[in-house]
Amino acid sequence: MDFGFTVEDETFRAEAREWLAAHADGAPDRRTWERTLGKAGWIGLGWPEPGYGNRTATLTQQVAWAEEYARSSAPPRSGHIGENLLAPTLLAHGTDDQKSRFLPPIAAGEELWCQGYSEPGAGSDLAGVRTTAVREPQGAYYRVTGQKIWTSLAHEADWCFVLARTEPGSRRHHGLSFLLVPMDQPGRIEARPIRQMTGTSDFNEVFFDGARARVEDVVGGEGDGWRVAMSLLGFERGVSTLAQQIGFAQELGRVVRTAVETGAVRDPVVRERLVRQWAELRTMRWNALRTLGSSGEPGAPSVAKLLWSGWHQRLGELAMQVRGAQAVVGPSHWSPSAPYELDAFQHMFLFSRADTIYGGSDQIQRTIIAERVLGLPREPKADRADKG
Ligand SMILES: Cc1cc2nc3c(=O)[nH]c(=O)nc-3n(C[C@H](O)[C@H](O)[C@H](O)COP(=O)(O)OP(=O)(O)OC[C@H]3O[C@@H](n4cnc5c(N)ncnc54)[C@H](O)[C@@H]3O)c2cc1C
């Protein structure tokens, strides 16, 4: 795509930068930050419809906002699941009532969402979900029962969109529905944080024990959940990919500086690896610019995901390598029985192990590319999902 910023885009960028400089530094907790963003109208820029408290922006302005955000000291977003996954899904498949009930609080940063897809027996093979939603005899509510896992931010979220089986005895992608479930149901929903090797808990196991979901909060109608769930996964991440690359460039810059400080840069193998990271990052940027806005290029999100997941993992390994023996040492007060704060490199190295799993594993991306881009014969079981 011919990608250039107009004068209006640059004015928009300047406004974004100025606002972020005035508000992001020392931002309070993440929930308050979401409200601050919402009040100023920065949530929902990319929604195809205005009028829910969001302002709309052109594609290039969205890129400018995302880039400025990545350059600023603003905290990571906790409202992105509602803003970037659920909202476009509601705009495509929701009723007018659902849109006017759920979109304004997302735009205001008031209600946070989590994604209830994966289960212990259903990850890449999402059609294996076993969570059930049974309609109450009076008919106003479903009762949701089952277990989800790896549910990011479930411990903070107000709502969860849940893929559940509404047709008893149905198999695979038939008989599923996409339900909007309020999380504040003590005794009926429990989110248990999973502690990761980074020491932090970003995701959870979520247990539903007869949790209630209103019948009118089924998106797309009963039994149409697979279509809605797949459509949600199809929303491209073109704009956020460019912002992510700015974050990657900053991380690479820190690794290069450390290599100079520790002397690791004198090793020709390390130099070669650093240059390769730089070159690959440039390639990813051109690829993102090429595919941005070209809605529907088959396999494009899978190619982008496959490129960045491996790249980021290799950067984590390189960060450890340039640090030398120091890389594996904790702070002086470390003791084996107590958690300790990882520094940024250690955190990047450990967390990046997940990069090739979430959002669809590398193996699944390769299968999608093989089938949809290269036109190779399909795998016998074709219900996999690139998600989460
Ligand atoms: C940090 C993080 C956050 C996440 N957040 C969420 C969330 O918010 N909501 C949510 O619903 N889920 C979330 N997930 C779950 C994520 O979507 C799943 O982990 C992912 O889909 C893989 O499923 P699985 O873990 O069950 O692995 P499995 O599907 O069991 O796969 C295990 C291994 O087998 C390989 N494999 C599986 N099938 C095939 C195949 N057909 N061909 C070749 N190889 C195959 C996989 O690539 C993988 O290496 C998150 C995961 C992580 C790591």
Short mmCIF file of C-alpha atoms and ligand atoms in Angstrom, two decimals:
data_model
loop_
_atom_site.label_atom_id
_atom_site.label_comp_id
_atom_site.label_asym_id
_atom_site.label_seq_id
_atom_site.Cartn_x
_atom_site.Cartn_y
_atom_site.Cartn_z
CA MET A 1 0.00 0.00 0.00
CA ASP A 2 1.11 3.57 -0.65
CA PHE A 3 1.69 4.63 2.93
CA GLY A 4 2.34 8.26 3.70
CA PHE A 5 1.32 10.65 6.45
CA THR A 6 -0.61 13.77 5.41
CA VAL A 7 -0.46 17.17 7.09
CA GLU A 8 -3.67 16.27 8.97
CA ASP A 9 -2.07 13.02 10.14
CA GLU A 10 0.94 14.91 11.47
CA THR A 11 -1.34 17.34 13.31
CA PHE A 12 -3.13 14.35 14.79
CA ARG A 13 0.21 12.79 15.73
CA ALA A 14 1.34 16.00 17.44
CA GLU A 15 -1.89 16.09 19.44
CA ALA A 16 -1.42 12.45 20.46
CA ARG A 17 2.20 12.99 21.47
CA GLU A 18 1.39 16.07 23.48
CA TRP A 19 -1.49 14.39 25.27
CA LEU A 20 0.59 11.31 26.09
CA ALA A 21 3.47 13.43 27.36
CA ALA A 22 1.07 15.27 29.66
CA HIS A 23 -0.76 12.17 30.96
CA ALA A 24 1.33 9.01 30.63
CA ASP A 25 4.19 9.77 32.97
CA GLY A 26 3.55 8.29 36.38
CA ALA A 27 0.16 7.03 35.20
CA PRO A 28 -1.83 5.50 38.05
CA ASP A 29 -3.06 1.90 38.10
CA ARG A 30 -4.00 0.35 34.77
CA ARG A 31 -7.75 0.56 35.32
CA THR A 32 -7.65 4.30 36.05
CA TRP A 33 -5.40 4.71 33.03
CA GLU A 34 -8.02 3.06 30.80
CA ARG A 35 -10.61 5.57 32.05
CA THR A 36 -8.23 8.44 31.41
CA LEU A 37 -7.74 7.23 27.84
CA GLY A 38 -11.49 6.78 27.43
CA LYS A 39 -12.36 10.23 28.75
CA ALA A 40 -10.03 11.81 26.22
CA GLY A 41 -11.58 9.74 23.40
CA TRP A 42 -8.54 7.61 22.52
CA ILE A 43 -10.31 4.24 22.68
CA GLY A 44 -12.05 2.87 19.59
CA LEU A 45 -10.20 4.93 16.98
CA GLY A 46 -10.29 2.00 14.55
CA TRP A 47 -13.93 1.02 14.97
CA PRO A 48 -15.77 1.22 11.67
CA GLU A 49 -18.67 3.10 13.31
CA PRO A 50 -18.56 6.26 15.44
CA GLY A 51 -21.19 7.25 17.97
CA TYR A 52 -20.31 5.10 20.97
CA GLY A 53 -18.16 7.71 22.67
CA ASN A 54 -15.25 6.82 20.42
CA ARG A 55 -13.75 9.18 17.92
CA THR A 56 -12.87 7.74 14.55
CA ALA A 57 -9.53 8.13 12.88
CA THR A 58 -8.15 7.21 9.48
CA LEU A 59 -5.86 4.20 9.18
CA THR A 60 -2.75 6.37 9.04
CA GLN A 61 -3.91 8.32 12.12
CA GLN A 62 -4.44 5.05 13.96
CA VAL A 63 -0.87 4.13 13.08
CA ALA A 64 0.34 7.53 14.32
CA TRP A 65 -1.50 7.03 17.62
CA ALA A 66 -0.15 3.49 18.05
CA GLU A 67 3.39 4.62 17.27
CA GLU A 68 3.24 7.54 19.68
CA TYR A 69 1.79 5.27 22.34
CA ALA A 70 4.68 2.81 21.91
CA ARG A 71 7.22 5.65 22.18
CA SER A 72 5.62 7.10 25.29
CA SER A 73 5.97 5.92 28.87
CA ALA A 74 2.31 4.86 28.97
CA PRO A 75 1.60 1.51 30.67
CA PRO A 76 0.56 -1.60 28.72
CA ARG A 77 -3.14 -1.59 27.85
CA SER A 78 -5.58 -3.78 29.76
CA GLY A 79 -8.57 -2.76 27.63
CA HIS A 80 -7.27 -4.08 24.32
CA ILE A 81 -9.34 -7.29 24.37
CA GLY A 82 -12.58 -5.31 24.53
CA GLU A 83 -11.43 -2.59 22.18
CA ASN A 84 -9.73 -4.65 19.48
CA LEU A 85 -11.43 -8.05 19.63
CA LEU A 86 -14.93 -7.80 21.07
CA ALA A 87 -15.92 -4.37 19.75
CA PRO A 88 -15.32 -5.14 16.05
CA THR A 89 -17.14 -8.44 16.58
CA LEU A 90 -20.17 -6.67 18.04
CA LEU A 91 -20.11 -4.12 15.25
CA ALA A 92 -20.18 -6.98 12.73
CA HIS A 93 -22.56 -9.42 14.43
CA GLY A 94 -24.19 -7.70 17.40
CA THR A 95 -27.74 -6.43 17.70
CA ASP A 96 -28.37 -2.70 18.13
CA ASP A 97 -29.12 -3.34 21.81
CA GLN A 98 -25.85 -5.22 22.28
CA LYS A 99 -23.90 -2.44 20.59
CA SER A 100 -25.46 0.31 22.66
CA ARG A 101 -25.10 -1.68 25.91
CA PHE A 102 -21.48 -2.84 25.52
CA LEU A 103 -19.60 -0.43 23.25
CA PRO A 104 -19.90 2.83 25.25
CA PRO A 105 -18.31 1.36 28.42
CA ILE A 106 -15.49 -0.09 26.31
CA ALA A 107 -14.92 3.32 24.68
CA ALA A 108 -15.00 4.94 28.12
CA GLY A 109 -12.45 2.48 29.54
CA GLU A 110 -15.02 1.50 32.17
CA GLU A 111 -15.47 -2.21 31.42
CA LEU A 112 -12.60 -4.60 30.78
CA TRP A 113 -12.97 -7.88 28.91
CA CYS A 114 -11.28 -11.25 28.74
CA GLN A 115 -11.42 -14.02 26.14
CA GLY A 116 -12.86 -17.37 27.23
CA TYR A 117 -11.90 -19.68 24.36
CA SER A 118 -9.14 -22.11 25.42
CA GLU A 119 -9.89 -25.06 27.67
CA PRO A 120 -7.67 -27.80 29.07
CA GLY A 121 -8.73 -30.05 26.16
CA ALA A 122 -9.23 -27.35 23.52
CA GLY A 123 -6.36 -25.08 22.50
CA SER A 124 -5.22 -25.18 18.89
CA ASP A 125 -8.14 -27.50 18.33
CA LEU A 126 -10.74 -25.04 19.57
CA ALA A 127 -13.71 -27.04 18.28
CA GLY A 128 -13.09 -29.39 21.21
CA VAL A 129 -14.65 -26.95 23.74
CA ARG A 130 -16.71 -28.73 26.37
CA THR A 131 -18.02 -25.83 28.47
CA THR A 132 -21.81 -25.95 28.35
CA ALA A 133 -24.46 -23.24 28.47
CA VAL A 134 -27.91 -24.55 29.33
CA ARG A 135 -30.96 -22.36 29.06
CA GLU A 136 -32.95 -22.02 32.30
CA PRO A 137 -36.52 -23.33 32.15
CA GLN A 138 -37.90 -19.76 32.56
CA GLY A 139 -35.80 -18.81 29.56
CA ALA A 140 -34.14 -15.51 30.59
CA TYR A 141 -30.66 -16.88 31.34
CA TYR A 142 -28.15 -19.52 30.36
CA ARG A 143 -26.22 -21.39 33.03
CA VAL A 144 -22.59 -21.73 32.03
CA THR A 145 -20.54 -24.62 33.43
CA GLY A 146 -17.01 -25.67 32.58
CA GLN A 147 -13.39 -24.63 32.71
CA LYS A 148 -11.41 -22.18 30.63
CA ILE A 149 -7.64 -21.81 30.85
CA TRP A 150 -4.88 -19.32 29.95
CA THR A 151 -7.52 -16.57 30.18
CA SER A 152 -5.48 -13.36 30.07
CA LEU A 153 -6.59 -10.64 32.50
CA ALA A 154 -9.58 -12.67 33.79
CA HIS A 155 -8.64 -11.59 37.32
CA GLU A 156 -9.17 -7.93 36.33
CA ALA A 157 -11.95 -8.25 33.77
CA ASP A 158 -15.60 -7.26 34.28
CA TRP A 159 -16.85 -9.44 31.43
CA CYS A 160 -15.77 -12.51 29.52
CA PHE A 161 -16.84 -13.62 26.06
CA VAL A 162 -17.24 -17.34 26.28
CA LEU A 163 -17.47 -19.97 23.58
CA ALA A 164 -19.76 -22.67 24.96
CA ARG A 165 -21.83 -25.62 23.81
CA THR A 166 -25.55 -24.76 23.86
CA GLU A 167 -26.75 -27.83 21.98
CA PRO A 168 -26.40 -30.92 24.16
CA GLY A 169 -24.58 -33.76 22.42
CA SER A 170 -23.36 -31.54 19.57
CA ARG A 171 -19.88 -32.14 18.17
CA ARG A 172 -17.00 -30.03 16.97
CA HIS A 173 -17.97 -26.58 15.69
CA HIS A 174 -21.71 -27.33 15.62
CA GLY A 175 -24.01 -26.32 18.49
CA LEU A 176 -21.71 -23.65 19.95
CA SER A 177 -22.72 -20.14 21.05
CA PHE A 178 -20.81 -16.94 21.80
CA LEU A 179 -21.99 -15.63 25.17
CA LEU A 180 -21.20 -12.44 27.07
CA VAL A 181 -20.79 -13.37 30.72
CA PRO A 182 -20.39 -10.92 33.64
CA MET A 183 -17.41 -11.93 35.79
CA ASP A 184 -18.75 -10.62 39.09
CA GLN A 185 -20.61 -13.78 40.12
CA PRO A 186 -19.13 -14.95 43.43
CA GLY A 187 -19.53 -18.70 43.92
CA ARG A 188 -20.36 -19.18 40.25
CA ILE A 189 -17.16 -17.90 38.66
CA GLU A 190 -13.69 -18.26 40.05
CA ALA A 191 -10.56 -16.94 38.32
CA ARG A 192 -7.41 -18.60 39.67
CA PRO A 193 -4.23 -16.85 38.54
CA ILE A 194 -1.55 -19.10 37.04
CA ARG A 195 1.94 -18.20 38.15
CA GLN A 196 4.36 -18.09 35.24
CA MET A 197 8.11 -18.61 35.24
CA THR A 198 8.45 -14.81 35.13
CA GLY A 199 6.95 -14.82 38.64
CA THR A 200 3.97 -12.79 37.46
CA SER A 201 0.42 -13.97 36.76
CA ASP A 202 -0.95 -12.60 33.52
CA PHE A 203 -3.44 -15.36 32.87
CA ASN A 204 -5.81 -17.60 34.77
CA GLU A 205 -7.80 -20.76 35.02
CA VAL A 206 -11.47 -19.77 35.09
CA PHE A 207 -14.09 -22.08 36.59
CA PHE A 208 -17.75 -21.57 35.70
CA ASP A 209 -20.21 -23.30 37.98
CA GLY A 210 -23.69 -22.41 36.78
CA ALA A 211 -22.69 -18.82 35.95
CA ARG A 212 -25.52 -16.77 34.46
CA ALA A 213 -25.52 -15.13 31.05
CA ARG A 214 -28.56 -13.32 29.71
CA VAL A 215 -30.24 -14.84 26.68
CA GLU A 216 -30.11 -11.48 24.88
CA ASP A 217 -26.33 -11.42 25.38
CA VAL A 218 -25.68 -14.24 22.91
CA VAL A 219 -23.91 -12.71 19.92
CA GLY A 220 -24.98 -13.91 16.48
CA GLY A 221 -27.76 -16.11 17.83
CA GLU A 222 -27.81 -19.50 19.52
CA GLY A 223 -25.79 -22.14 17.69
CA ASP A 224 -23.86 -19.62 15.58
CA GLY A 225 -20.93 -19.29 17.98
CA TRP A 226 -18.29 -20.85 15.77
CA ARG A 227 -18.85 -18.30 12.99
CA VAL A 228 -18.71 -15.40 15.47
CA ALA A 229 -15.67 -16.82 17.28
CA MET A 230 -13.75 -17.27 14.02
CA SER A 231 -14.73 -13.82 12.83
CA LEU A 232 -13.29 -12.35 16.05
CA LEU A 233 -9.99 -14.11 15.36
CA GLY A 234 -9.92 -12.70 11.87
CA PHE A 235 -9.63 -9.07 12.92
CA GLU A 236 -6.29 -8.05 11.64
CA ARG A 237 -3.67 -6.56 13.86
CA GLY A 238 -2.04 -4.45 11.20
CA VAL A 239 -1.98 -1.20 13.13
CA SER A 240 -0.85 -2.68 16.44
CA THR A 241 1.85 -4.63 14.59
CA LEU A 242 3.57 -1.38 13.64
CA ALA A 243 3.43 -0.16 17.22
CA GLN A 244 4.75 -3.50 18.43
CA GLN A 245 7.71 -3.07 16.08
CA ILE A 246 8.57 0.24 17.70
CA GLY A 247 8.73 -1.57 21.03
CA PHE A 248 10.90 -4.24 19.42
CA ALA A 249 13.27 -1.60 18.02
CA GLN A 250 13.62 -0.10 21.49
CA GLU A 251 14.41 -3.51 22.96
CA LEU A 252 16.95 -4.25 20.21
CA GLY A 253 18.58 -0.86 20.89
CA ARG A 254 18.98 -1.79 24.57
CA VAL A 255 20.50 -5.15 23.66
CA VAL A 256 22.99 -3.48 21.29
CA ARG A 257 23.97 -0.95 23.98
CA THR A 258 24.50 -3.74 26.49
CA ALA A 259 26.62 -5.67 23.97
CA VAL A 260 28.83 -2.59 23.64
CA GLU A 261 29.04 -2.14 27.42
CA THR A 262 29.91 -5.76 28.17
CA GLY A 263 32.29 -6.08 25.21
CA ALA A 264 30.19 -8.91 23.74
CA VAL A 265 30.00 -6.91 20.54
CA ARG A 266 33.64 -7.78 19.84
CA ASP A 267 32.54 -11.36 19.14
CA PRO A 268 31.88 -11.58 15.37
CA VAL A 269 29.13 -14.16 15.91
CA VAL A 270 27.28 -11.80 18.27
CA ARG A 271 27.71 -8.94 15.79
CA GLU A 272 26.29 -11.09 13.03
CA ARG A 273 23.28 -12.01 15.17
CA LEU A 274 22.64 -8.38 16.14
CA VAL A 275 22.76 -7.25 12.51
CA ARG A 276 20.47 -10.11 11.51
CA GLN A 277 17.93 -9.00 14.15
CA TRP A 278 18.08 -5.45 12.80
CA ALA A 279 17.65 -6.59 9.19
CA GLU A 280 14.76 -8.88 10.05
CA LEU A 281 13.01 -6.10 11.94
CA ARG A 282 13.25 -3.92 8.82
CA THR A 283 11.78 -6.76 6.79
CA MET A 284 8.89 -7.10 9.24
CA ARG A 285 8.19 -3.39 8.97
CA TRP A 286 8.07 -3.46 5.19
CA ASN A 287 5.88 -6.53 5.33
CA ALA A 288 3.49 -4.82 7.75
CA LEU A 289 3.31 -1.69 5.60
CA ARG A 290 2.76 -3.81 2.50
CA THR A 291 -0.16 -5.69 3.96
CA LEU A 292 -1.70 -2.91 6.09
CA GLY A 293 -5.10 -2.04 4.80
CA SER A 294 -5.08 -4.77 2.16
CA SER A 295 -7.95 -6.49 3.90
CA GLY A 296 -8.22 -10.12 3.12
CA GLU A 297 -4.72 -10.93 1.85
CA PRO A 298 -4.81 -14.63 2.64
CA GLY A 299 -2.47 -15.71 5.38
CA ALA A 300 -1.04 -12.20 6.01
CA PRO A 301 -1.66 -12.22 9.79
CA SER A 302 -0.11 -15.70 10.01
CA VAL A 303 3.00 -14.61 8.14
CA ALA A 304 3.36 -11.58 10.43
CA LYS A 305 2.83 -13.66 13.58
CA LEU A 306 5.33 -16.29 12.49
CA LEU A 307 7.95 -13.63 11.71
CA TRP A 308 7.68 -11.70 14.97
CA SER A 309 7.27 -14.60 17.41
CA GLY A 310 10.55 -16.25 16.44
CA TRP A 311 12.30 -12.91 16.10
CA HIS A 312 11.34 -11.86 19.62
CA GLN A 313 12.37 -15.20 21.10
CA ARG A 314 15.78 -14.93 19.44
CA LEU A 315 16.13 -11.38 20.80
CA GLY A 316 15.45 -12.68 24.32
CA GLU A 317 18.19 -15.29 23.88
CA LEU A 318 20.56 -12.68 22.50
CA ALA A 319 19.85 -10.39 25.44
CA MET A 320 21.00 -13.15 27.75
CA GLN A 321 24.05 -13.91 25.63
CA VAL A 322 25.36 -10.33 25.53
CA ARG A 323 24.95 -10.08 29.30
CA GLY A 324 27.21 -13.12 29.84
CA ALA A 325 27.19 -14.91 33.21
CA GLN A 326 25.47 -11.89 34.77
CA ALA A 327 22.32 -12.85 32.88
CA VAL A 328 21.44 -15.70 35.21
CA VAL A 329 22.13 -13.88 38.44
CA GLY A 330 19.30 -12.48 40.53
CA PRO A 331 19.58 -9.40 42.73
CA SER A 332 21.65 -9.73 45.89
CA HIS A 333 18.62 -10.34 48.14
CA TRP A 334 17.50 -13.29 46.06
CA SER A 335 16.68 -16.50 47.92
CA PRO A 336 15.43 -19.75 46.36
CA SER A 337 12.23 -19.67 48.42
CA ALA A 338 11.13 -16.14 47.58
CA PRO A 339 10.22 -14.60 44.23
CA TYR A 340 12.40 -11.78 43.06
CA GLU A 341 12.02 -9.02 40.52
CA LEU A 342 13.39 -9.93 37.14
CA ASP A 343 15.08 -7.18 35.23
CA ALA A 344 13.81 -6.23 31.77
CA PHE A 345 16.11 -8.62 29.85
CA GLN A 346 15.36 -11.59 32.09
CA HIS A 347 11.64 -10.88 31.79
CA MET A 348 11.87 -10.58 28.01
CA PHE A 349 13.80 -13.84 27.73
CA LEU A 350 11.38 -15.80 29.89
CA PHE A 351 8.11 -14.26 28.67
CA SER A 352 9.08 -14.53 25.01
CA ARG A 353 8.90 -18.32 25.34
CA ALA A 354 5.11 -17.80 25.15
CA ASP A 355 5.33 -15.78 21.92
CA THR A 356 5.31 -18.88 19.73
CA ILE A 357 2.21 -20.23 21.51
CA TYR A 358 -0.39 -17.52 22.11
CA GLY A 359 -2.31 -15.98 19.25
CA GLY A 360 -1.98 -19.35 17.51
CA SER A 361 1.19 -21.44 17.80
CA ASP A 362 3.93 -21.38 15.16
CA GLN A 363 2.93 -24.84 13.96
CA ILE A 364 -0.66 -23.71 13.41
CA GLN A 365 0.51 -20.57 11.56
CA ARG A 366 2.68 -22.73 9.28
CA THR A 367 -0.30 -24.93 8.49
CA ILE A 368 -2.44 -21.88 7.66
CA ILE A 369 0.29 -20.49 5.40
CA ALA A 370 0.76 -23.87 3.74
CA GLU A 371 -2.93 -24.24 3.01
CA ARG A 372 -4.10 -20.67 2.33
CA VAL A 373 -1.02 -19.07 0.80
CA LEU A 374 0.87 -21.94 -0.79
CA GLY A 375 -2.22 -23.94 -1.70
CA LEU A 376 -0.91 -27.22 -0.30
CA PRO A 377 -3.40 -30.01 0.51
CA ARG A 378 -5.40 -29.42 3.68
CA GLU A 379 -4.75 -31.26 6.90
CA PRO A 380 -7.41 -33.91 7.52
CA LYS A 381 -8.76 -32.05 10.56
CA ALA A 382 -9.39 -28.46 9.55
CA ASP A 383 -11.04 -26.90 12.62
CA ARG A 384 -7.95 -25.45 14.21
CA ALA A 385 -7.87 -21.86 15.32
CA ASP A 386 -5.27 -19.12 15.42
CA LYS A 387 -6.25 -17.40 18.56
CA GLY A 388 -5.82 -16.27 22.18
C1 LIG B 1 0.55 -15.77 27.21
C2 LIG B 1 -0.69 -16.48 26.74
C3 LIG B 1 -1.91 -15.83 26.78
C4 LIG B 1 -3.08 -16.48 26.36
N1 LIG B 1 -4.28 -15.84 26.48
C5 LIG B 1 -5.42 -16.49 26.15
C6 LIG B 1 -6.70 -15.88 26.35
O1 LIG B 1 -6.80 -14.73 26.83
N2 LIG B 1 -7.81 -16.57 26.04
C7 LIG B 1 -7.75 -17.83 25.52
O2 LIG B 1 -8.81 -18.38 25.22
N3 LIG B 1 -6.56 -18.46 25.33
C8 LIG B 1 -5.40 -17.81 25.64
N4 LIG B 1 -4.18 -18.44 25.47
C9 LIG B 1 -4.16 -19.83 25.02
C10 LIG B 1 -3.62 -20.03 23.62
O3 LIG B 1 -4.56 -19.65 22.67
C11 LIG B 1 -3.28 -21.53 23.50
O4 LIG B 1 -2.21 -21.80 24.38
C12 LIG B 1 -2.90 -21.90 22.10
O5 LIG B 1 -4.01 -21.81 21.24
C13 LIG B 1 -2.33 -23.33 22.04
O6 LIG B 1 -3.21 -24.23 22.64
P1 LIG B 1 -2.69 -25.23 23.77
O7 LIG B 1 -1.90 -24.47 24.78
O8 LIG B 1 -3.87 -26.02 24.24
O9 LIG B 1 -1.68 -26.20 23.03
P2 LIG B 1 -2.06 -27.41 22.10
O10 LIG B 1 -3.11 -27.02 21.13
O11 LIG B 1 -2.30 -28.62 22.95
O12 LIG B 1 -0.71 -27.60 21.31
C14 LIG B 1 0.44 -28.24 21.87
C15 LIG B 1 1.53 -28.30 20.80
O13 LIG B 1 1.06 -29.07 19.69
C16 LIG B 1 1.13 -28.31 18.50
N5 LIG B 1 -0.05 -28.62 17.65
C17 LIG B 1 -1.35 -28.66 18.03
N6 LIG B 1 -2.13 -28.97 16.98
C18 LIG B 1 -1.32 -29.09 15.91
C19 LIG B 1 -1.52 -29.39 14.52
N7 LIG B 1 -2.74 -29.60 14.04
N8 LIG B 1 -0.45 -29.43 13.73
C20 LIG B 1 0.82 -29.24 14.19
N9 LIG B 1 1.08 -28.95 15.50
C21 LIG B 1 0.03 -28.88 16.34
C22 LIG B 1 1.08 -26.86 18.93
O14 LIG B 1 1.69 -26.02 17.99
C23 LIG B 1 1.87 -26.92 20.23
O15 LIG B 1 3.25 -26.89 19.97
C24 LIG B 1 -3.00 -17.81 25.87
C25 LIG B 1 -1.76 -18.47 25.82
C26 LIG B 1 -0.62 -17.82 26.25
C27 LIG B 1 0.69 -18.57 26.19
#
